[in-house]
Coordinates of C-alpha atoms in Angstrom, one line a residue:
M4 CA 0.0 0.0 0.0
T5 CA 1.5 3.4 -1.0
G6 CA 1.8 6.3 1.4
E7 CA -0.4 8.4 -0.9
T8 CA -3.2 5.7 -0.8
T9 CA -3.0 5.6 3.0
R10 CA -3.1 9.4 3.2
R11 CA -6.2 9.5 1.0
S12 CA -7.9 6.8 3.1
V13 CA -7.2 8.6 6.3
L14 CA -8.5 11.9 4.9
A15 CA -11.6 10.1 3.6
G16 CA -12.3 8.6 7.0
I17 CA -11.8 11.9 8.8
A18 CA -14.0 13.6 6.1
A19 CA -16.8 11.1 6.7
I20 CA -16.8 11.8 10.4
G21 CA -16.4 15.6 9.8
A22 CA -19.3 15.7 7.4
D23 CA -21.6 14.3 10.0
T24 CA -20.3 16.7 12.5
V25 CA -20.7 19.7 10.3
A26 CA -24.3 18.7 9.3
A27 CA -25.1 18.5 13.0
R28 CA -24.0 22.0 13.9
G29 CA -26.7 24.2 15.1
R30 CA -28.9 21.4 16.4
K31 CA -29.1 19.6 19.7
A32 CA -26.6 16.7 20.1
P33 CA -28.3 13.4 19.2
Q34 CA -29.4 11.1 22.0
D35 CA -27.8 7.7 22.5
P36 CA -29.5 5.0 20.5
H37 CA -31.8 2.5 22.2
L38 CA -29.9 -0.7 22.2
G39 CA -32.0 -2.6 24.7
P40 CA -31.8 -3.6 28.4
N41 CA -28.8 -5.8 28.0
V42 CA -26.5 -3.0 26.7
L43 CA -25.0 -0.7 29.4
I44 CA -23.8 2.6 27.9
V45 CA -21.4 4.1 30.4
D46 CA -20.5 7.8 30.6
P47 CA -17.3 8.8 32.4
G48 CA -18.1 9.1 36.1
M49 CA -21.6 7.5 35.8
P50 CA -22.5 7.0 39.5
D51 CA -24.0 3.5 39.4
A52 CA -21.8 2.0 36.6
Q53 CA -19.6 -0.1 38.9
R54 CA -22.6 -1.5 40.8
R55 CA -24.4 -2.5 37.5
I56 CA -21.2 -4.0 36.0
D57 CA -20.6 -6.1 39.2
G58 CA -24.2 -7.3 39.1
W59 CA -23.9 -8.5 35.5
F60 CA -20.7 -10.2 36.3
A61 CA -22.2 -12.0 39.3
R62 CA -24.9 -13.4 36.9
Q63 CA -22.4 -14.4 34.2
E64 CA -19.3 -15.6 36.1
R65 CA -20.4 -19.3 36.0
A66 CA -23.1 -19.0 33.3
H67 CA -21.4 -21.3 30.8
F68 CA -24.5 -22.0 28.7
T69 CA -26.9 -19.2 29.6
D70 CA -29.1 -17.4 27.0
R71 CA -28.3 -14.1 28.6
R72 CA -26.1 -11.8 26.5
Y73 CA -24.6 -8.4 27.6
A74 CA -22.6 -5.5 26.2
I75 CA -20.8 -2.8 28.2
L76 CA -20.0 0.2 26.0
L77 CA -17.7 2.9 27.4
K78 CA -18.0 6.4 26.0
P79 CA -14.9 8.5 25.4
G80 CA -13.2 9.8 28.5
T81 CA -11.7 8.3 31.6
H82 CA -13.5 5.6 33.6
R83 CA -12.4 4.5 37.1
L84 CA -13.7 1.0 37.0
D85 CA -12.9 -2.6 37.7
I86 CA -14.5 -4.7 35.0
N87 CA -14.4 -8.5 35.5
V88 CA -15.7 -10.0 32.2
G89 CA -17.9 -13.0 32.5
F90 CA -19.5 -15.4 30.0
F91 CA -21.3 -13.9 27.0
T92 CA -20.2 -10.3 27.8
Q93 CA -18.5 -7.8 25.5
V94 CA -16.7 -4.8 26.8
A95 CA -15.9 -2.1 24.2
G96 CA -14.8 1.4 24.1
L97 CA -16.6 3.9 21.8
G98 CA -13.6 6.0 20.6
L99 CA -12.0 6.1 17.2
A100 CA -8.7 5.1 18.8
P101 CA -8.1 3.0 21.9
G102 CA -6.8 6.0 23.8
D103 CA -10.1 7.9 23.5
V104 CA -11.5 5.6 26.2
T105 CA -9.3 5.0 29.2
V106 CA -10.1 2.7 32.1
T107 CA -8.1 3.5 35.2
G108 CA -8.4 0.1 36.8
H109 CA -8.6 -3.5 35.5
V110 CA -10.5 -5.0 32.5
H111 CA -9.9 -8.7 33.1
A112 CA -11.0 -12.3 32.9
E113 CA -10.3 -14.7 35.8
A114 CA -11.0 -18.3 36.5
D115 CA -11.8 -18.1 40.2
W116 CA -15.1 -19.9 39.6
A117 CA -13.2 -22.9 38.3
K118 CA -10.3 -22.8 40.9
G119 CA -7.9 -21.3 38.3
M120 CA -8.7 -23.6 35.4
A121 CA -9.6 -21.4 32.4
L122 CA -10.1 -24.2 30.0
V123 CA -13.7 -23.3 29.4
N124 CA -13.5 -19.5 29.8
F125 CA -15.1 -19.0 26.4
W126 CA -17.4 -16.4 24.8
R127 CA -16.4 -12.9 26.0
S128 CA -14.4 -10.0 24.6
V129 CA -12.6 -6.8 25.3
E130 CA -11.8 -4.2 22.6
N131 CA -10.9 -0.7 21.7
M132 CA -9.7 1.0 24.9
A133 CA -6.7 1.9 27.0
V134 CA -6.4 0.1 30.3
R135 CA -4.2 1.6 33.0
P136 CA -4.2 -0.7 36.0
P137 CA -2.7 0.8 39.2
D138 CA -0.4 -2.2 39.7
R139 CA 0.6 -2.2 36.0
A140 CA -0.7 -5.8 35.5
D141 CA -3.8 -7.3 34.2
R142 CA -5.1 -10.8 33.4
W143 CA -7.0 -12.3 30.4
A144 CA -7.2 -16.0 31.5
V145 CA -9.3 -17.4 28.6
S146 CA -9.6 -20.1 26.1
Q147 CA -11.4 -20.0 22.7
A148 CA -13.8 -17.3 21.5
A149 CA -12.5 -14.7 23.8
P150 CA -10.8 -12.0 21.6
Y151 CA -8.6 -9.3 23.0
R152 CA -8.6 -6.5 20.3
R153 CA -7.4 -2.9 20.0
V154 CA -6.3 -2.7 23.6
H155 CA -3.5 -0.4 24.9
L156 CA -2.5 -2.0 28.2
A157 CA -0.1 0.1 30.3
G158 CA 1.5 -2.9 32.0
D159 CA 2.0 -6.6 31.8
L160 CA -0.7 -9.1 30.7
A161 CA -1.1 -12.7 32.1
L162 CA -2.9 -15.2 30.0
D163 CA -3.7 -17.8 32.6
D164 CA -4.9 -18.0 36.2
G165 CA -2.7 -20.8 37.5
G166 CA -4.6 -23.8 36.0
W167 CA -4.6 -24.8 32.4
S168 CA -5.9 -22.4 29.7
S169 CA -6.4 -23.1 26.0
G170 CA -6.8 -19.9 23.9
G171 CA -6.6 -17.6 22.3
F172 CA -6.5 -14.6 20.0
M173 CA -5.0 -11.1 20.3
A174 CA -5.0 -8.5 17.5
D175 CA -4.2 -4.8 17.0
C176 CA -3.0 -4.4 20.6
L177 CA -0.3 -2.4 22.3
I178 CA 1.0 -4.0 25.4
D179 CA 3.6 -1.8 27.2
G180 CA 4.9 -4.6 29.4
A181 CA 5.4 -8.3 28.8
V182 CA 2.8 -10.9 27.9
R183 CA 3.1 -13.9 30.2
S184 CA 1.5 -16.9 28.5
G185 CA 1.8 -19.2 31.5
T186 CA -0.2 -22.4 31.0
Q187 CA -1.7 -21.3 27.6
Q188 CA -1.5 -24.3 25.4
Q189 CA -1.6 -22.2 22.2
W190 CA -2.1 -18.5 21.3
F191 CA -2.2 -16.4 18.1
T192 CA -1.1 -12.8 18.1
R193 CA -1.1 -10.5 15.0
T194 CA -0.4 -6.9 14.0
S195 CA 0.5 -5.8 17.6
R196 CA 3.3 -4.3 19.6
I197 CA 4.4 -5.9 22.8
G198 CA 7.1 -5.3 25.4
G199 CA 8.1 -8.9 25.4
W200 CA 6.7 -12.4 25.5
Q201 CA 7.4 -15.0 28.2
G202 CA 6.4 -18.6 28.1
A203 CA 5.3 -21.3 25.6
N204 CA 3.7 -24.7 25.6
W205 CA 2.6 -26.2 22.3
N206 CA 1.9 -23.7 19.6
M207 CA 2.5 -19.9 19.8
M208 CA 2.3 -17.8 16.6
F209 CA 3.0 -14.2 15.9
M210 CA 2.4 -12.3 12.7
G211 CA 3.4 -8.7 12.1
V212 CA 4.1 -8.2 15.9
T213 CA 6.8 -5.8 17.0
G214 CA 8.5 -7.2 20.0
A215 CA 7.6 -10.8 19.2
P216 CA 10.2 -13.5 20.1
P217 CA 12.3 -14.8 17.2
D218 CA 11.1 -17.8 15.2
S219 CA 12.3 -20.9 17.0
F220 CA 9.8 -23.7 16.4
P221 CA 9.7 -26.4 17.7
E222 CA 11.8 -25.4 20.9
P223 CA 10.4 -23.1 22.1
P224 CA 7.4 -23.5 19.8
Y225 CA 7.3 -19.9 18.4
T226 CA 6.3 -19.3 14.8
T227 CA 7.0 -15.7 14.0
L228 CA 6.3 -14.1 10.6
P229 CA 7.2 -10.5 9.8
T230 CA 3.9 -9.3 8.2
V231 CA 0.2 -10.1 7.7
P232 CA -0.4 -10.4 3.9
V233 CA -3.9 -8.9 3.8
I234 CA -6.2 -7.9 6.7
R235 CA -9.1 -5.6 7.5
E236 CA -9.7 -5.0 11.2
K237 CA -13.1 -5.8 12.7
P238 CA -15.7 -2.9 12.4
F239 CA -16.5 -1.2 15.7
L240 CA -19.0 1.3 17.2
I241 CA -17.9 4.8 17.8
V242 CA -19.3 8.0 19.3
Q243 CA -18.4 11.0 17.1
P244 CA -17.4 14.4 18.3
D245 CA -21.0 15.7 18.0
G246 CA -22.4 12.8 20.0
G247 CA -23.7 11.0 17.0
W248 CA -23.0 7.2 16.7
A249 CA -21.4 5.4 13.9
V250 CA -19.8 2.1 12.9
F251 CA -16.2 2.5 11.8
V252 CA -15.0 0.1 9.1
P253 CA -11.2 0.1 9.0
E254 CA -9.4 0.1 5.7
L255 CA -7.9 -3.0 4.1
R256 CA -4.1 -3.3 4.9
R257 CA -1.6 -5.3 2.9
D258 CA 1.7 -6.6 4.3
A259 CA 0.6 -5.2 7.6
R260 CA 2.8 -4.9 10.7
D261 CA 2.2 -3.3 14.1
V262 CA -1.1 -1.7 15.2
S263 CA -3.4 0.0 12.8
W264 CA -4.2 3.0 14.9
R265 CA -0.8 4.5 16.1
E266 CA -1.2 7.6 13.9
K267 CA -4.6 8.0 12.2
Q268 CA -7.2 5.3 11.8
A269 CA -7.8 4.8 8.1
G270 CA -11.3 3.7 7.1
R271 CA -14.9 5.0 6.8
A272 CA -17.5 5.9 9.3
L273 CA -21.1 4.8 8.7
S274 CA -23.7 6.7 10.6
L275 CA -25.8 4.4 12.8
E276 CA -28.8 5.9 11.0
A277 CA -27.7 3.7 8.0
F278 CA -28.3 0.6 10.2
L279 CA -31.3 -1.4 11.1
I280 CA -30.9 -1.8 14.9
A281 CA -32.4 -5.3 15.5
D282 CA -33.3 -7.2 18.6
P283 CA -34.6 -10.8 19.0
T284 CA -38.2 -9.6 18.4
T285 CA -37.3 -8.0 15.0
S286 CA -38.8 -10.2 12.3
I287 CA -36.6 -11.9 9.7
S288 CA -38.7 -10.3 7.0
E289 CA -37.9 -6.8 8.4
I290 CA -34.2 -7.6 8.6
N291 CA -34.0 -8.9 5.1
R292 CA -36.0 -6.0 3.6
A293 CA -33.6 -3.5 5.3
L294 CA -30.6 -5.4 3.9
A295 CA -32.1 -5.5 0.4
D296 CA -32.8 -1.8 0.6
G297 CA -29.1 -1.1 1.2
R298 CA -29.1 -0.7 5.0
H299 CA -26.6 -2.2 7.3
L300 CA -27.4 -4.4 10.3
L301 CA -26.6 -4.0 14.0
L302 CA -27.7 -7.0 16.1
T303 CA -28.1 -6.2 19.8
P304 CA -27.6 -8.9 22.5
G305 CA -29.9 -11.8 22.6
I306 CA -30.9 -15.1 20.9
Y307 CA -32.4 -14.7 17.4
H308 CA -34.6 -17.7 16.5
L309 CA -34.4 -17.9 12.7
R310 CA -36.7 -20.0 10.5
E311 CA -34.9 -18.6 7.4
P312 CA -31.5 -17.0 6.9
I313 CA -30.5 -13.4 7.2
R314 CA -29.6 -12.6 3.5
V315 CA -26.8 -10.2 2.7
S316 CA -27.1 -9.3 -1.0
R317 CA -25.4 -6.0 -1.5
A318 CA -21.7 -5.2 -1.7
G319 CA -20.1 -3.4 1.3
T320 CA -22.8 -4.4 3.8
V321 CA -21.8 -4.5 7.4
V322 CA -23.5 -7.0 9.8
L323 CA -22.2 -6.3 13.3
G324 CA -23.3 -8.2 16.5
I325 CA -22.7 -6.8 19.9
G326 CA -22.8 -8.7 23.2
L327 CA -22.3 -12.0 21.3
A328 CA -25.6 -11.8 19.5
T329 CA -26.6 -15.4 18.7
L330 CA -28.3 -16.7 15.6
L331 CA -30.1 -20.0 16.2
S332 CA -31.3 -22.1 13.3
V333 CA -34.8 -23.4 14.1
D334 CA -36.0 -25.4 11.0
G335 CA -32.8 -26.9 9.5
N336 CA -32.2 -23.6 7.7
A337 CA -29.0 -21.6 7.2
A338 CA -28.7 -18.7 9.7
L339 CA -26.8 -16.4 7.3
T340 CA -26.1 -16.3 3.6
I341 CA -24.0 -13.8 1.7
A342 CA -24.2 -13.2 -2.1
D343 CA -21.1 -13.3 -4.3
V344 CA -20.4 -9.6 -3.7
P345 CA -17.3 -7.7 -2.5
G346 CA -16.5 -5.9 0.7
V347 CA -19.0 -7.4 3.1
S348 CA -18.0 -7.4 6.8
V349 CA -19.7 -9.8 9.3
A350 CA -18.4 -9.7 12.8
G351 CA -19.2 -10.5 16.4
L352 CA -21.7 -13.3 16.1
L353 CA -22.4 -16.7 17.7
I354 CA -24.1 -19.2 15.4
D355 CA -26.0 -22.1 17.0
A356 CA -27.1 -25.3 15.2
G357 CA -30.7 -26.3 16.0
P358 CA -32.4 -29.7 16.6
R359 CA -33.3 -30.1 12.9
S360 CA -30.1 -30.7 11.0
S361 CA -29.0 -27.8 8.7
P362 CA -27.0 -28.6 5.6
V363 CA -25.0 -25.4 6.2
L364 CA -25.3 -22.7 8.9
V365 CA -23.4 -19.8 7.2
E366 CA -22.8 -19.7 3.4
V367 CA -20.5 -17.1 1.9
G368 CA -21.4 -17.0 -1.8
P369 CA -23.4 -19.6 -3.6
R370 CA -21.9 -22.8 -5.0
G371 CA -20.0 -22.0 -8.2
A372 CA -19.2 -18.4 -7.2
A373 CA -16.3 -17.2 -9.4
R374 CA -15.9 -13.4 -9.2
D375 CA -12.6 -11.8 -8.3
H376 CA -12.9 -9.8 -5.1
S377 CA -9.2 -9.3 -4.5
A378 CA -9.6 -5.5 -4.4
D379 CA -12.3 -5.6 -1.6
P380 CA -12.4 -8.9 0.2
T381 CA -15.2 -10.0 2.5
L382 CA -14.3 -10.2 6.2
L383 CA -15.6 -12.7 8.8
A384 CA -14.3 -11.6 12.2
D385 CA -15.0 -13.1 15.6
I386 CA -17.5 -15.6 14.2
F387 CA -18.2 -18.5 16.5
F388 CA -20.2 -21.7 16.0
R389 CA -21.8 -24.2 18.4
V390 CA -23.2 -27.6 17.6
G391 CA -24.7 -29.0 20.8
G392 CA -23.7 -28.2 24.4
A393 CA -26.3 -25.6 25.1
A394 CA -29.1 -27.6 23.4
I395 CA -29.3 -30.5 20.8
G396 CA -27.9 -29.3 17.5
S397 CA -27.0 -31.0 14.2
V398 CA -25.3 -29.7 11.0
G399 CA -23.7 -30.9 7.9
R400 CA -21.2 -27.9 7.5
C401 CA -21.0 -25.0 9.9
L402 CA -19.3 -22.6 7.5
E403 CA -19.0 -22.9 3.7
I404 CA -17.0 -20.3 1.8
N405 CA -17.7 -20.4 -1.9
S406 CA -16.7 -16.8 -2.8
N407 CA -13.1 -15.9 -3.6
N408 CA -10.9 -13.6 -1.6
V409 CA -12.5 -14.0 1.8
I410 CA -10.7 -13.2 5.0
G411 CA -11.4 -15.2 8.2
D412 CA -10.1 -13.4 11.3
H413 CA -10.7 -15.5 14.4
L414 CA -13.2 -18.3 13.8
W415 CA -14.0 -20.9 16.5
I416 CA -16.1 -23.7 15.0
W417 CA -17.1 -26.1 17.8
R418 CA -19.0 -29.3 18.0
A419 CA -19.5 -29.5 21.8
D420 CA -17.5 -31.9 23.8
H421 CA -19.3 -31.0 27.0
G422 CA -22.6 -29.5 28.2
D423 CA -24.1 -27.9 31.3
R424 CA -23.5 -30.6 33.8
E425 CA -24.2 -28.3 36.7
H426 CA -27.9 -28.1 35.6
G427 CA -28.1 -31.6 34.1
Q428 CA -28.2 -30.4 30.5
V429 CA -25.5 -32.3 28.6
H430 CA -26.5 -32.1 25.0
V431 CA -23.5 -33.9 23.5
G432 CA -23.0 -37.4 22.1
W433 CA -22.1 -39.3 19.0
T434 CA -25.7 -39.7 17.8
E435 CA -27.3 -36.8 19.6
S436 CA -25.5 -33.6 18.4
R437 CA -24.0 -34.4 15.1
G438 CA -21.7 -32.4 12.9
N439 CA -19.9 -33.6 9.8
H440 CA -17.5 -30.7 8.8
G441 CA -16.7 -27.5 10.6
L442 CA -15.3 -25.5 7.6
V443 CA -15.5 -26.2 3.9
V444 CA -13.7 -23.8 1.6
N445 CA -14.5 -24.0 -2.1
G446 CA -13.5 -20.4 -3.1
D447 CA -10.0 -19.4 -4.2
D448 CA -7.6 -17.1 -2.4
V449 CA -9.2 -17.5 1.0
T450 CA -7.1 -16.6 4.0
C451 CA -7.7 -17.5 7.6
Y452 CA -6.0 -16.1 10.7
G453 CA -6.6 -17.8 14.0
L454 CA -8.7 -20.8 12.9
F455 CA -10.1 -23.1 15.6
V456 CA -12.1 -26.1 14.5
E457 CA -13.0 -28.9 16.9
H458 CA -14.7 -32.2 17.5
F459 CA -16.4 -32.8 14.1
Q460 CA -17.2 -36.3 13.0
G461 CA -15.7 -36.2 9.5
W462 CA -12.9 -34.0 8.2
Q463 CA -12.8 -31.0 10.5
T464 CA -11.7 -28.6 7.7
V465 CA -11.9 -29.4 4.0
W466 CA -10.1 -27.1 1.6
N467 CA -11.1 -27.4 -2.1
G468 CA -10.1 -23.9 -3.3
E469 CA -6.8 -22.8 -4.8
R470 CA -4.2 -20.6 -3.1
G471 CA -5.7 -21.0 0.3
R472 CA -3.7 -19.9 3.4
T473 CA -4.2 -20.7 7.0
F474 CA -2.0 -18.9 9.7
F475 CA -2.5 -20.8 13.0
Y476 CA -4.8 -23.7 13.2
Q477 CA -6.0 -25.4 16.4
N478 CA -8.0 -28.6 16.5
E479 CA -9.1 -31.2 18.9
L480 CA -10.4 -34.4 17.3
P481 CA -13.8 -35.7 18.5
Y482 CA -13.7 -37.2 21.9
D483 CA -16.6 -39.5 21.4
P484 CA -16.2 -42.0 18.5
P485 CA -17.3 -45.3 20.0
S486 CA -14.9 -47.2 17.8
Q487 CA -12.5 -46.9 14.9
A488 CA -15.1 -48.3 12.5
A489 CA -17.9 -46.1 13.9
W490 CA -15.7 -43.1 13.3
R491 CA -14.9 -43.9 9.7
A492 CA -16.5 -47.1 8.3
D493 CA -14.9 -47.0 4.8
S494 CA -11.3 -46.7 6.1
D495 CA -9.2 -47.4 9.1
R496 CA -7.3 -44.1 8.5
G497 CA -9.8 -42.0 10.4
W498 CA -10.7 -38.4 9.3
A499 CA -7.8 -35.9 9.1
A500 CA -8.2 -32.7 11.1
Y501 CA -7.2 -30.7 8.0
K502 CA -7.8 -32.0 4.5
V503 CA -6.6 -30.3 1.3
A504 CA -8.3 -31.8 -1.7
D505 CA -6.3 -34.0 -4.0
H506 CA -6.8 -31.6 -7.0
V507 CA -5.4 -28.5 -5.2
R508 CA -2.0 -27.3 -6.5
H509 CA -1.3 -24.3 -4.3
H510 CA -1.9 -24.1 -0.6
E511 CA -0.1 -22.9 2.6
A512 CA -0.7 -23.6 6.3
I513 CA 1.6 -22.5 9.1
G514 CA 1.4 -23.1 12.8
M515 CA -0.9 -26.1 13.3
G516 CA -1.8 -28.0 16.4
V517 CA -3.9 -31.2 16.3
Y518 CA -4.8 -33.0 19.5
A519 CA -6.3 -36.5 20.2
N520 CA -8.4 -37.3 23.2
F521 CA -10.4 -40.4 22.3
T522 CA -12.1 -40.9 25.6
A523 CA -14.8 -43.3 24.4
D524 CA -12.3 -45.7 22.7
P525 CA -8.6 -44.9 23.5
S526 CA -7.4 -47.5 21.0
I527 CA -8.5 -45.3 18.0
I528 CA -5.6 -44.2 15.7
L529 CA -5.7 -41.3 13.3
A530 CA -3.3 -42.0 10.4
S531 CA -2.4 -38.3 9.7
A532 CA -3.4 -35.1 11.3
V533 CA -3.1 -33.2 8.0
E534 CA -3.7 -34.7 4.6
V535 CA -2.5 -32.8 1.5
P536 CA -1.7 -33.5 -2.1
D537 CA 2.0 -34.3 -2.7
V538 CA 2.8 -31.3 -5.0
A539 CA 5.5 -28.7 -4.8
D540 CA 3.4 -25.7 -3.9
V541 CA 1.3 -27.2 -1.2
R542 CA 3.4 -26.4 1.9
I543 CA 2.7 -27.2 5.5
S544 CA 4.9 -25.8 8.3
N545 CA 5.3 -26.1 12.1
V546 CA 2.8 -28.8 12.9
T547 CA 2.3 -30.1 16.5
T548 CA 0.4 -33.3 17.4
I549 CA -0.6 -34.2 20.9
S550 CA -2.0 -37.3 22.6
L551 CA -3.8 -35.8 25.5
G552 CA -3.7 -37.5 28.9
T553 CA -2.8 -41.2 29.4
G554 CA -4.1 -43.7 27.0
K555 CA -6.3 -41.3 25.0
G556 CA -5.5 -42.3 21.4
T557 CA -2.8 -42.0 18.8
I558 CA -2.0 -39.7 15.9
A559 CA 0.3 -41.8 13.8
H560 CA 1.8 -38.9 11.7
P561 CA 1.6 -35.1 11.6
V562 CA 1.3 -34.9 7.8
N563 CA 0.8 -37.5 5.0
G564 CA 2.6 -40.4 6.8
A565 CA 5.6 -38.2 7.7
G566 CA 6.8 -37.7 11.3
E567 CA 6.5 -39.6 14.5
A568 CA 3.4 -40.8 16.3
A569 CA 1.9 -38.8 19.2
R570 CA 0.9 -41.6 21.6
P571 CA 0.8 -42.4 25.3
G572 CA 4.3 -42.1 26.6
H573 CA 5.3 -39.8 23.6
I574 CA 2.5 -37.3 23.8
R575 CA 4.0 -34.5 21.7
Q576 CA 5.4 -34.7 18.2
T577 CA 6.4 -31.9 15.8
L578 CA 7.1 -31.6 12.1
R579 CA 8.9 -28.5 10.8
H580 CA 8.2 -28.7 7.1
Y581 CA 6.2 -30.7 4.6
P582 CA 7.4 -31.6 2.0
I583 CA 10.3 -32.7 4.2
A584 CA 12.9 -31.2 1.9
D585 CA 11.2 -27.8 2.0
T586 CA 13.2 -25.4 4.2
R587 CA 11.8 -22.1 3.0
P588 CA 10.4 -19.8 5.7

């Protein structure tokens, strides 16, 4: 990207905000939008803010499978708060830059409720603020689906709480002190600046991170790349200088390094008046009419029971969920479909499979989509899927990407391995909550950053498109196959965690972790964690395989019969390159 292009984009973004401000001169500042009872809009110094935040946390600290959803939105200024972030809670600043909203205190995730074990501290987020803890230390002890975005932390950050943790994702952050990974099994960090990194276990990856440790996989298991080839940051809510609200859509960056907001934030501001603000009572017909008419969509916290999909048909549409707004398929339908158009941004959603099996939950482009969207890719950011766990759910494919030039930025696609045991609601099981594939990619030039796909009953990820790229992949194989034959009747090889189709000639995946925990039948063997065609330009790097626990199954090879077996007594194995002779970075 040229300096002139960046300058024009910055000016365009500022002009978009300025135009709204100028138009508003001479009239009363707009009121805050009505975002429903589960959104707390906090002005600096608001007298009852701490009490209300503490009350929500008390409800959400242990609420692993609740239907309650919350968002805490902090207006520009300085807030003296301690924000402990529980399940299904989003905390976000409303400034254009993180420093516009400063929390003098802590914004943190703990695992006290589970005696320090953060293995299931899912479904929460912090974004777009400066945090200045008085002791210059904060904690974000989380696992999957708990992004830490656009945060300037004046101090050190701990990623665990003493017990095991299994995350995680950090992007566009400035950490003045050191990040201490502790017990984190794996972690992905991109386009950030950190004061240092301490610790590693299985798979830590850094892309475009100033201050990252040098590449040293497998010991310690750091995979460090200098830049991010193409990325657009997640859209976010802002309050403009005149008090009006907007959604800011950051500009696409190529060969990105460091945070996006150190000088000016490049992008465009869309007035909230251009959005339909929906809640779970809004009909699907009203939502789809608004989208067809060219409006954008803001989904406020709650569960949206859908009997037909939300349909995005126009280029440049923004669909933004706050408070982990959840789309639940009711009648075996898709929850969301996107036409083969450029520049769509979908962010901040949890997608639930319903009791009637859906062939697909989210479809990006129809089958056969062939347009070139390289100048303006579609973005999927912080999109999470659940099959079972909270309720019975079944699906063929959670996410199918048919369009070209799509960016996936933090996807957790999960067939549940556990349910709400505390309340006797355990909606998991080989025949109860079924899911065949987590992700199927048919489009070309699709790039994923921070891809987590777990526990599906067939291939976890199937990649049919050309020139696909995955940077950081985390997978646990299904826990519950009752036998080798029941898992895959047509072969004793099992289903690979990551399958690149035999016809593909160009593909790259870097920083992959695949773990076996066959609790129902520990004798099960997976032949290869990753299966790819044996051609020169299909390249796999820095693969880790793990046999969890004692006697919980075997992964015979990391890639295509190459590498040693992860098995009881030899639980961790690594492979630096495939093909073996490939030593390119």
